[in-house]
Short mmCIF file of C-alpha atoms and ligand atoms in Angstrom, two decimals:
data_model
loop_
_atom_site.label_atom_id
_atom_site.label_comp_id
_atom_site.label_asym_id
_atom_site.label_seq_id
_atom_site.Cartn_x
_atom_site.Cartn_y
_atom_site.Cartn_z
CA MET P 24 0.00 0.00 0.00
CA ILE P 25 1.43 3.37 -1.03
CA GLN P 26 1.49 6.13 1.55
CA ARG P 27 -0.10 9.26 0.13
CA SER P 28 0.28 12.33 2.21
CA CYS P 29 -1.05 15.49 0.66
CA PHE P 30 -3.05 16.76 -2.28
CA ARG P 31 -2.32 19.65 -4.57
CA ASN P 32 -4.10 20.05 -7.87
CA LEU P 33 -2.86 21.33 -11.21
CA VAL P 34 -4.53 24.66 -10.83
CA GLN P 35 -2.19 25.33 -7.94
CA SER P 36 0.72 24.48 -10.28
CA PHE P 37 2.34 22.59 -7.42
CA ARG P 38 5.77 21.04 -7.89
CA VAL P 39 7.49 18.91 -5.25
CA GLY P 40 11.23 18.77 -4.42
CA SER P 41 12.83 16.84 -7.25
CA ALA P 42 9.88 17.72 -9.46
CA LEU P 43 11.64 21.01 -10.08
CA THR P 44 14.54 19.16 -11.71
CA LYS P 45 14.15 18.76 -15.42
CA PHE P 46 14.63 15.35 -16.96
CA GLY P 47 15.30 14.23 -20.49
CA GLY P 48 12.20 12.22 -21.30
CA TYR P 49 10.27 9.07 -20.54
CA ASN P 50 13.39 6.87 -20.44
CA SER P 51 14.57 8.33 -17.18
CA TYR P 52 11.22 7.69 -15.57
CA THR P 53 11.55 5.05 -12.83
CA SER P 54 9.12 3.20 -10.61
CA GLN P 55 10.80 4.98 -7.70
CA ALA P 56 9.82 8.28 -9.29
CA ALA P 57 6.35 6.90 -9.76
CA SER P 58 5.92 6.05 -6.11
CA SER P 59 7.38 9.36 -4.93
CA LEU P 60 4.95 11.16 -7.21
CA LEU P 61 2.05 9.22 -5.84
CA GLN P 62 3.05 10.36 -2.40
CA VAL P 63 2.09 13.93 -3.23
CA CYS P 64 -1.47 13.07 -4.04
CA GLU P 65 -4.46 12.91 -1.82
CA PRO P 66 -5.46 9.32 -1.11
CA SER P 67 -8.38 8.19 -3.22
CA GLY P 68 -9.66 6.41 -0.14
CA TYR P 69 -9.98 3.10 -1.97
CA SER P 70 -7.87 -0.02 -1.74
CA ASP P 71 -5.51 -0.62 -4.69
CA ASP P 72 -6.35 -4.31 -4.63
CA GLU P 73 -10.04 -4.02 -5.38
CA CYS P 74 -11.76 -3.05 -8.58
CA ALA P 75 -13.90 0.04 -8.39
CA ALA P 76 -17.55 -0.61 -7.72
CA MET P 77 -19.34 -0.29 -11.02
CA ASP P 78 -21.15 -2.28 -13.66
CA TRP P 79 -18.16 -3.93 -15.36
CA ASP P 80 -20.40 -6.06 -17.58
CA ASN P 81 -21.67 -3.06 -19.44
CA LEU P 82 -18.47 -1.22 -20.11
CA GLY P 83 -18.73 0.96 -23.20
CA PHE P 84 -16.42 3.67 -24.52
CA GLY P 85 -17.76 6.64 -22.60
CA LEU P 86 -15.57 8.64 -20.27
CA ILE P 87 -15.57 7.34 -16.71
CA PRO P 88 -13.42 9.61 -14.55
CA THR P 89 -10.83 7.61 -12.60
CA ASP P 90 -8.90 8.73 -9.53
CA TYR P 91 -5.69 10.23 -10.88
CA MET P 92 -4.17 11.78 -13.93
CA TYR P 93 -0.57 12.62 -14.79
CA SER P 94 0.78 15.77 -16.33
CA MET P 95 4.08 17.42 -17.07
CA LYS P 96 4.94 20.61 -18.87
CA CYS P 97 7.38 21.53 -21.55
CA TYR P 98 8.37 25.10 -22.34
CA ASP P 99 10.56 26.72 -24.99
CA ASP P 100 13.59 24.55 -24.23
CA GLN P 101 11.67 21.46 -25.47
CA ILE P 102 12.48 19.52 -22.29
CA PHE P 103 9.65 18.12 -20.23
CA GLU P 104 9.85 18.97 -16.56
CA GLN P 105 9.32 16.26 -14.01
CA GLY P 106 5.63 15.54 -14.08
CA GLN P 107 3.27 14.64 -11.31
CA LEU P 108 0.08 12.85 -10.52
CA SER P 109 -2.90 14.74 -9.31
CA ARG P 110 -6.53 13.94 -8.77
CA TYR P 111 -8.44 13.76 -12.04
CA GLY P 112 -10.03 17.14 -12.56
CA LYS P 113 -10.09 20.33 -14.55
CA ILE P 114 -6.85 21.83 -15.72
CA GLU P 115 -5.73 25.41 -16.03
CA LEU P 116 -5.33 26.49 -19.64
CA SER P 117 -4.23 29.72 -21.21
CA PRO P 118 -7.12 31.45 -22.98
CA SER P 119 -4.72 31.87 -25.90
CA ALA P 120 -4.36 28.11 -26.39
CA GLY P 121 -5.74 26.68 -29.66
CA GLY P 122 -9.25 25.87 -30.85
CA LEU P 123 -11.55 27.22 -33.53
CA PHE P 124 -10.57 30.84 -33.60
CA GLU P 125 -11.11 34.21 -35.20
CA GLY P 126 -9.02 37.33 -35.50
CA LEU P 127 -10.26 40.88 -35.93
CA LYS P 128 -9.00 44.32 -35.09
CA ALA P 129 -10.09 47.46 -33.27
CA TYR P 130 -8.52 50.80 -34.17
CA ARG P 131 -8.38 54.13 -32.37
CA LYS P 132 -9.40 56.98 -34.66
CA GLU P 133 -7.84 60.46 -34.50
CA ASN P 134 -10.90 61.68 -32.55
CA GLY P 135 -10.37 58.94 -29.96
CA GLN P 136 -13.34 56.88 -31.13
CA LEU P 137 -12.80 53.11 -31.27
CA VAL P 138 -13.82 51.19 -34.39
CA LEU P 139 -14.16 47.49 -35.10
CA PHE P 140 -13.66 46.21 -38.61
CA HIS P 141 -16.30 43.81 -39.96
CA PRO P 142 -17.01 41.77 -36.80
CA ASP P 143 -20.12 40.26 -38.38
CA GLN P 144 -17.95 38.57 -41.00
CA ASN P 145 -15.87 36.90 -38.29
CA ALA P 146 -19.02 35.80 -36.49
CA ILE P 147 -20.36 34.21 -39.67
CA ARG P 148 -17.06 32.51 -40.45
CA MET P 149 -16.92 31.07 -36.94
CA GLN P 150 -20.47 29.76 -37.39
CA ILE P 151 -19.57 28.06 -40.67
CA GLY P 152 -16.44 26.54 -39.12
CA ALA P 153 -18.33 25.39 -36.02
CA LYS P 154 -20.91 23.61 -38.19
CA ARG P 155 -18.10 21.78 -39.99
CA MET P 156 -16.57 20.78 -36.63
CA CYS P 157 -19.95 19.83 -35.06
CA MET P 158 -19.73 22.53 -32.41
CA PRO P 159 -22.40 24.87 -31.08
CA TYR P 160 -21.68 28.48 -31.88
CA PRO P 161 -22.62 31.96 -30.64
CA SER P 162 -25.12 33.93 -32.69
CA THR P 163 -23.82 36.93 -34.61
CA ASP P 164 -25.27 39.24 -31.93
CA GLN P 165 -23.68 37.27 -29.08
CA PHE P 166 -20.35 37.25 -30.92
CA ILE P 167 -20.34 40.99 -31.63
CA ASP P 168 -21.50 41.80 -28.11
CA ALA P 169 -18.65 39.73 -26.64
CA VAL P 170 -16.14 41.41 -28.94
CA LYS P 171 -17.45 44.87 -28.04
CA GLN P 172 -17.36 44.15 -24.31
CA THR P 173 -13.82 42.77 -24.50
CA THR P 174 -12.63 45.75 -26.54
CA LEU P 175 -14.17 48.34 -24.25
CA ALA P 176 -12.92 46.58 -21.13
CA ASN P 177 -9.42 46.72 -22.64
CA LYS P 178 -9.80 50.20 -24.08
CA ARG P 179 -6.47 51.46 -22.76
CA TRP P 180 -4.70 48.77 -24.79
CA VAL P 181 -5.95 50.06 -28.15
CA PRO P 182 -2.82 51.72 -29.61
CA PRO P 183 -2.80 55.44 -30.45
CA PRO P 184 -3.74 56.27 -34.07
CA GLY P 185 -1.06 55.09 -36.51
CA LYS P 186 0.70 52.91 -33.93
CA GLY P 187 -1.11 49.63 -34.46
CA SER P 188 -4.36 48.00 -33.46
CA LEU P 189 -5.98 45.86 -30.81
CA TYR P 190 -6.04 42.30 -32.17
CA ILE P 191 -9.11 40.54 -30.84
CA ARG P 192 -9.13 36.75 -30.70
CA PRO P 193 -12.50 35.01 -30.24
CA LEU P 194 -11.98 31.32 -29.50
CA LEU P 195 -14.39 28.39 -29.49
CA MET P 196 -13.18 25.16 -27.98
CA GLY P 197 -14.47 21.82 -26.86
CA SER P 198 -14.02 21.98 -23.09
CA GLY P 199 -16.13 19.06 -21.87
CA PRO P 200 -15.12 15.47 -21.14
CA ILE P 201 -15.06 12.99 -24.04
CA LEU P 202 -13.08 9.85 -24.76
CA GLY P 203 -14.50 8.49 -27.99
CA LEU P 204 -15.06 10.28 -31.26
CA ALA P 205 -18.02 12.59 -30.86
CA PRO P 206 -18.76 16.29 -30.53
CA ALA P 207 -17.65 17.76 -27.21
CA PRO P 208 -20.42 17.71 -24.56
CA GLU P 209 -19.36 21.19 -23.42
CA CYS P 210 -17.91 24.06 -25.43
CA THR P 211 -16.41 27.32 -24.26
CA PHE P 212 -16.45 30.56 -26.23
CA LEU P 213 -14.06 33.22 -25.05
CA VAL P 214 -12.59 36.45 -26.35
CA PHE P 215 -9.29 38.03 -25.45
CA ALA P 216 -7.28 40.86 -26.98
CA SER P 217 -3.72 42.01 -27.46
CA PRO P 218 -2.27 45.22 -28.93
CA VAL P 219 -0.32 44.47 -32.12
CA GLY P 220 1.91 46.17 -34.67
CA ASN P 221 3.15 44.63 -37.91
CA TYR P 222 2.76 40.86 -38.24
CA PHE P 223 5.99 40.25 -40.11
CA LYS P 224 9.37 41.21 -38.70
CA GLU P 225 9.98 42.85 -42.09
CA GLY P 226 7.42 45.49 -41.02
CA LEU P 227 5.92 46.91 -44.21
CA ALA P 228 8.93 45.84 -46.30
CA PRO P 229 8.28 43.32 -49.12
CA LEU P 230 8.09 39.65 -48.16
CA ASN P 231 10.23 36.88 -49.58
CA LEU P 232 8.14 33.74 -49.94
CA TYR P 233 9.25 30.15 -50.44
CA VAL P 234 7.09 27.71 -52.43
CA GLU P 235 6.72 24.49 -50.47
CA SER P 236 6.68 21.30 -52.55
CA GLU P 237 6.89 18.67 -49.80
CA PHE P 238 4.26 19.71 -47.27
CA HIS P 239 0.65 20.62 -48.00
CA ARG P 240 -1.86 22.42 -45.85
CA ALA P 241 -5.19 20.93 -46.81
CA THR P 242 -7.05 18.81 -49.29
CA HIS P 243 -10.54 18.79 -50.76
CA GLY P 244 -13.21 17.59 -48.37
CA GLY P 245 -11.00 18.35 -45.37
CA ALA P 246 -11.18 21.35 -43.09
CA GLY P 247 -8.73 23.66 -44.89
CA GLY P 248 -11.34 26.39 -45.01
CA VAL P 249 -11.97 26.28 -41.26
CA LYS P 250 -10.04 28.62 -39.02
CA THR P 251 -9.03 26.01 -36.50
CA ILE P 252 -5.65 25.44 -34.91
CA SER P 253 -5.48 21.99 -36.55
CA ASN P 254 -5.37 23.84 -39.84
CA TYR P 255 -2.40 25.96 -38.84
CA ALA P 256 -0.35 23.33 -36.98
CA PRO P 257 0.60 21.48 -40.21
CA VAL P 258 2.35 24.60 -41.54
CA LEU P 259 4.69 24.96 -38.58
CA LYS P 260 7.37 22.60 -39.86
CA ALA P 261 7.50 24.15 -43.32
CA LEU P 262 7.37 27.64 -41.85
CA SER P 263 10.24 27.16 -39.41
CA ARG P 264 12.35 25.55 -42.14
CA ALA P 265 11.69 28.45 -44.52
CA LYS P 266 12.41 31.03 -41.81
CA SER P 267 15.68 29.36 -40.93
CA ARG P 268 16.64 29.81 -44.59
CA GLY P 269 15.84 33.52 -44.44
CA PHE P 270 12.36 33.53 -46.04
CA SER P 271 9.46 35.47 -44.57
CA ASP P 272 6.79 32.80 -45.07
CA VAL P 273 5.71 29.82 -47.15
CA LEU P 274 3.43 29.63 -50.17
CA TYR P 275 1.61 26.28 -50.38
CA LEU P 276 0.51 24.42 -53.49
CA ASP P 277 -2.60 22.26 -53.86
CA ALA P 278 -2.19 18.74 -52.49
CA VAL P 279 -3.59 16.93 -55.56
CA ASN P 280 -1.78 18.39 -58.56
CA LYS P 281 1.03 20.06 -56.59
CA LYS P 282 0.70 22.80 -59.13
CA TYR P 283 -1.84 25.42 -58.12
CA VAL P 284 -1.11 28.22 -55.68
CA GLU P 285 -3.23 27.94 -52.50
CA GLU P 286 -2.30 30.36 -49.73
CA VAL P 287 0.48 31.47 -47.42
CA SER P 288 0.76 30.14 -43.81
CA SER P 289 -1.06 33.09 -42.31
CA CYS P 290 -2.74 34.85 -45.24
CA ASN P 291 -4.35 34.74 -48.70
CA ILE P 292 -2.49 35.58 -51.89
CA PHE P 293 -3.18 37.79 -54.92
CA VAL P 294 -1.38 38.03 -58.26
CA VAL P 295 -1.47 41.20 -60.39
CA ASN P 296 -1.03 41.44 -64.15
CA GLY P 297 -1.99 44.75 -65.71
CA ASN P 298 -5.61 45.44 -64.86
CA VAL P 299 -6.28 41.87 -63.79
CA ILE P 300 -5.99 40.76 -60.16
CA SER P 301 -6.26 37.01 -59.56
CA THR P 302 -6.65 35.02 -56.38
CA PRO P 303 -7.34 31.31 -55.69
CA PRO P 304 -11.03 30.48 -55.14
CA THR P 305 -12.31 29.59 -51.68
CA ASN P 306 -13.29 26.03 -52.52
CA GLY P 307 -12.69 24.53 -49.08
CA THR P 308 -8.92 24.21 -49.03
CA ILE P 309 -8.13 27.84 -48.25
CA LEU P 310 -9.43 30.28 -45.70
CA ALA P 311 -12.17 32.67 -46.79
CA GLY P 312 -10.33 35.74 -45.54
CA VAL P 313 -12.31 38.77 -44.41
CA THR P 314 -9.48 40.99 -45.68
CA ARG P 315 -9.39 38.98 -48.93
CA GLU P 316 -13.08 39.72 -49.49
CA SER P 317 -12.67 43.41 -48.63
CA ILE P 318 -9.73 43.77 -51.03
CA ILE P 319 -11.68 42.09 -53.84
CA GLU P 320 -14.47 44.62 -53.32
CA ILE P 321 -12.12 47.62 -53.17
CA ALA P 322 -10.25 46.40 -56.29
CA CYS P 323 -13.54 46.03 -58.19
CA ASP P 324 -14.53 49.58 -57.11
CA TYR P 325 -11.25 50.83 -58.57
CA GLY P 326 -12.06 49.16 -61.89
CA TYR P 327 -9.70 46.20 -61.69
CA GLN P 328 -10.90 42.93 -63.13
CA VAL P 329 -10.79 40.48 -60.23
CA GLU P 330 -10.63 36.78 -61.05
CA GLU P 331 -11.08 34.03 -58.47
CA ARG P 332 -9.50 31.10 -60.25
CA ARG P 333 -6.87 28.40 -60.00
CA ILE P 334 -3.44 29.91 -60.51
CA PRO P 335 -0.69 27.55 -61.77
CA VAL P 336 2.53 28.25 -59.90
CA ASP P 337 4.33 28.76 -63.25
CA GLU P 338 2.16 31.82 -63.80
CA LEU P 339 4.14 33.58 -61.10
CA LEU P 340 6.99 33.84 -63.61
CA ASP P 341 4.95 36.38 -65.57
CA ALA P 342 3.31 38.16 -62.64
CA GLU P 343 3.94 41.88 -62.22
CA GLU P 344 2.96 41.99 -58.58
CA VAL P 345 2.06 39.60 -55.81
CA PHE P 346 0.61 40.56 -52.44
CA CYS P 347 -0.88 38.88 -49.38
CA THR P 348 -3.95 39.72 -47.33
CA GLY P 349 -5.08 38.78 -43.84
CA THR P 350 -6.32 40.35 -40.63
CA ALA P 351 -2.93 40.05 -38.97
CA VAL P 352 -0.97 40.73 -42.16
CA VAL P 353 -3.35 43.44 -43.56
CA VAL P 354 -2.08 43.86 -47.18
CA ALA P 355 1.59 42.96 -47.57
CA PRO P 356 3.67 43.28 -50.75
CA VAL P 357 5.67 40.26 -51.91
CA GLY P 358 9.12 41.17 -53.23
CA SER P 359 10.16 37.69 -54.30
CA ILE P 360 9.04 34.10 -54.50
CA THR P 361 11.51 31.23 -54.63
CA TYR P 362 10.26 28.14 -56.41
CA GLN P 363 12.50 25.15 -57.11
CA ASP P 364 15.62 27.21 -56.51
CA ARG P 365 14.46 29.93 -58.86
CA ARG P 366 13.86 33.37 -57.39
CA ILE P 367 11.18 35.47 -59.10
CA GLU P 368 11.01 39.18 -58.24
CA PHE P 369 7.99 41.46 -58.32
CA LYS P 370 7.23 45.16 -58.43
CA THR P 371 6.64 46.77 -55.05
CA GLY P 372 6.57 50.36 -53.74
CA ALA P 373 4.39 53.45 -53.70
CA GLN P 374 3.18 53.08 -57.31
CA SER P 375 2.07 49.48 -56.92
CA VAL P 376 -1.49 48.18 -56.96
CA CYS P 377 -0.78 46.64 -53.56
CA SER P 378 0.06 50.04 -52.11
CA GLU P 379 -3.11 51.59 -53.54
CA LEU P 380 -5.32 48.84 -52.10
CA TYR P 381 -3.48 48.86 -48.75
CA SER P 382 -3.97 52.62 -48.31
CA THR P 383 -7.66 52.40 -49.07
CA LEU P 384 -8.31 49.48 -46.74
CA VAL P 385 -6.31 50.93 -43.85
CA GLY P 386 -7.92 54.32 -44.48
CA ILE P 387 -11.38 52.79 -44.04
CA GLN P 388 -10.28 50.72 -41.02
CA THR P 389 -8.80 53.69 -39.20
CA GLY P 390 -11.46 56.22 -40.13
CA LEU P 391 -9.20 58.33 -42.40
CA ILE P 392 -11.42 57.41 -45.36
CA LYS P 393 -15.19 57.58 -45.00
CA ASP P 394 -16.63 54.08 -44.71
CA LYS P 395 -19.37 54.02 -47.35
CA LYS P 396 -19.63 50.26 -47.13
CA GLY P 397 -20.74 49.85 -43.53
CA TRP P 398 -17.72 47.70 -42.72
CA THR P 399 -16.79 49.50 -39.51
CA ILE P 400 -18.64 49.74 -36.20
CA GLU P 401 -17.94 52.57 -33.80
CA ILE P 402 -18.07 51.48 -30.19
CA GLN P 403 -18.19 53.33 -26.90
C1 COI O 524 -5.29 36.44 -38.69
O1 COI O 524 -4.88 37.01 -39.69
O2 COI O 524 -6.15 36.94 -37.96
C2 COI O 524 -4.79 35.14 -38.29
O3 COI O 524 -5.46 34.49 -37.56
C3 COI O 524 -3.51 34.65 -38.74
C4 COI O 524 -2.82 33.99 -37.61
C5 COI O 524 -1.99 32.91 -38.12
C6 COI O 524 -2.06 35.00 -36.82
#
């Protein structure tokens, strides 16, 4: 019989003696460590020799909470700390952990007024994504109300005009207990915010993209169009490899033909040739960007011919300009794309189409240009 002396749960982030020492992985885990860990937990009050009292003849695959669970944490150094047992129960989780998420921005106008850009579009996109993932979702009114409340409560964090924006992150996650494959019995919707400047370390300077041929983001019938963390995690390997080689981000090709341009890790892509602006269609493998949609509308207003069509990667050889769009990214010029060791360069700068569209969009978002489209909401 193991002596168990005290109970601390995960929420208290308790670590005992040697638990503070880091260890290299599972191999160094010993039964001695196991018994010393058990000693920190509250006794379950039951004998280890008996089976729990329940109907063992009708055991299905539903979650039956047992007495203990084990957890250990790993931080930036990639080494798991000594873990520990605790009573089975809820865990503490950062609100900025993954799930089905959205991203939108609030700006501070010159007159001090706060504006939100297109929150209804984010609400609708979350609803579409939640349906695909079999999750309940907040109504558009609930979503916008939560975003407004969060923004106003964090008003002092909205940067001064011209200095950035408040990035608002609504998150929907399965938070209830489930063991088998089924929709979560409980979901949590939360909203948090953070002041942000430029997304890329390049600032507003042109991006250098790398075309990825080995890894793909999504395939038809999958969830490539859903803004969920499982849709971003697959890009991390390609992204870190490209960054270590000095590129700003990765441009992905379609998974079937390995030929058509899809999107960049964090944003949509546009290609400019004369008066024609082309962008891949939102057919389920790419994200239906709110900024993408706004830029299409602004470009049409300016008289450009906008085509949503499949773009063979070879077409980039003849492109005059390429740019990216996204809430975080806004509208970012692409200076070069490297594909199969060939570097293709594009026009950038003040006279570019990208610059024209960027100024108009940001002008509307920040209140410098009158919003005739009803895209912004003033809040107080
Ligand atoms: C956004 O643009 O809002 C995003 O969610 C991109 C994210 C990868 C930062």
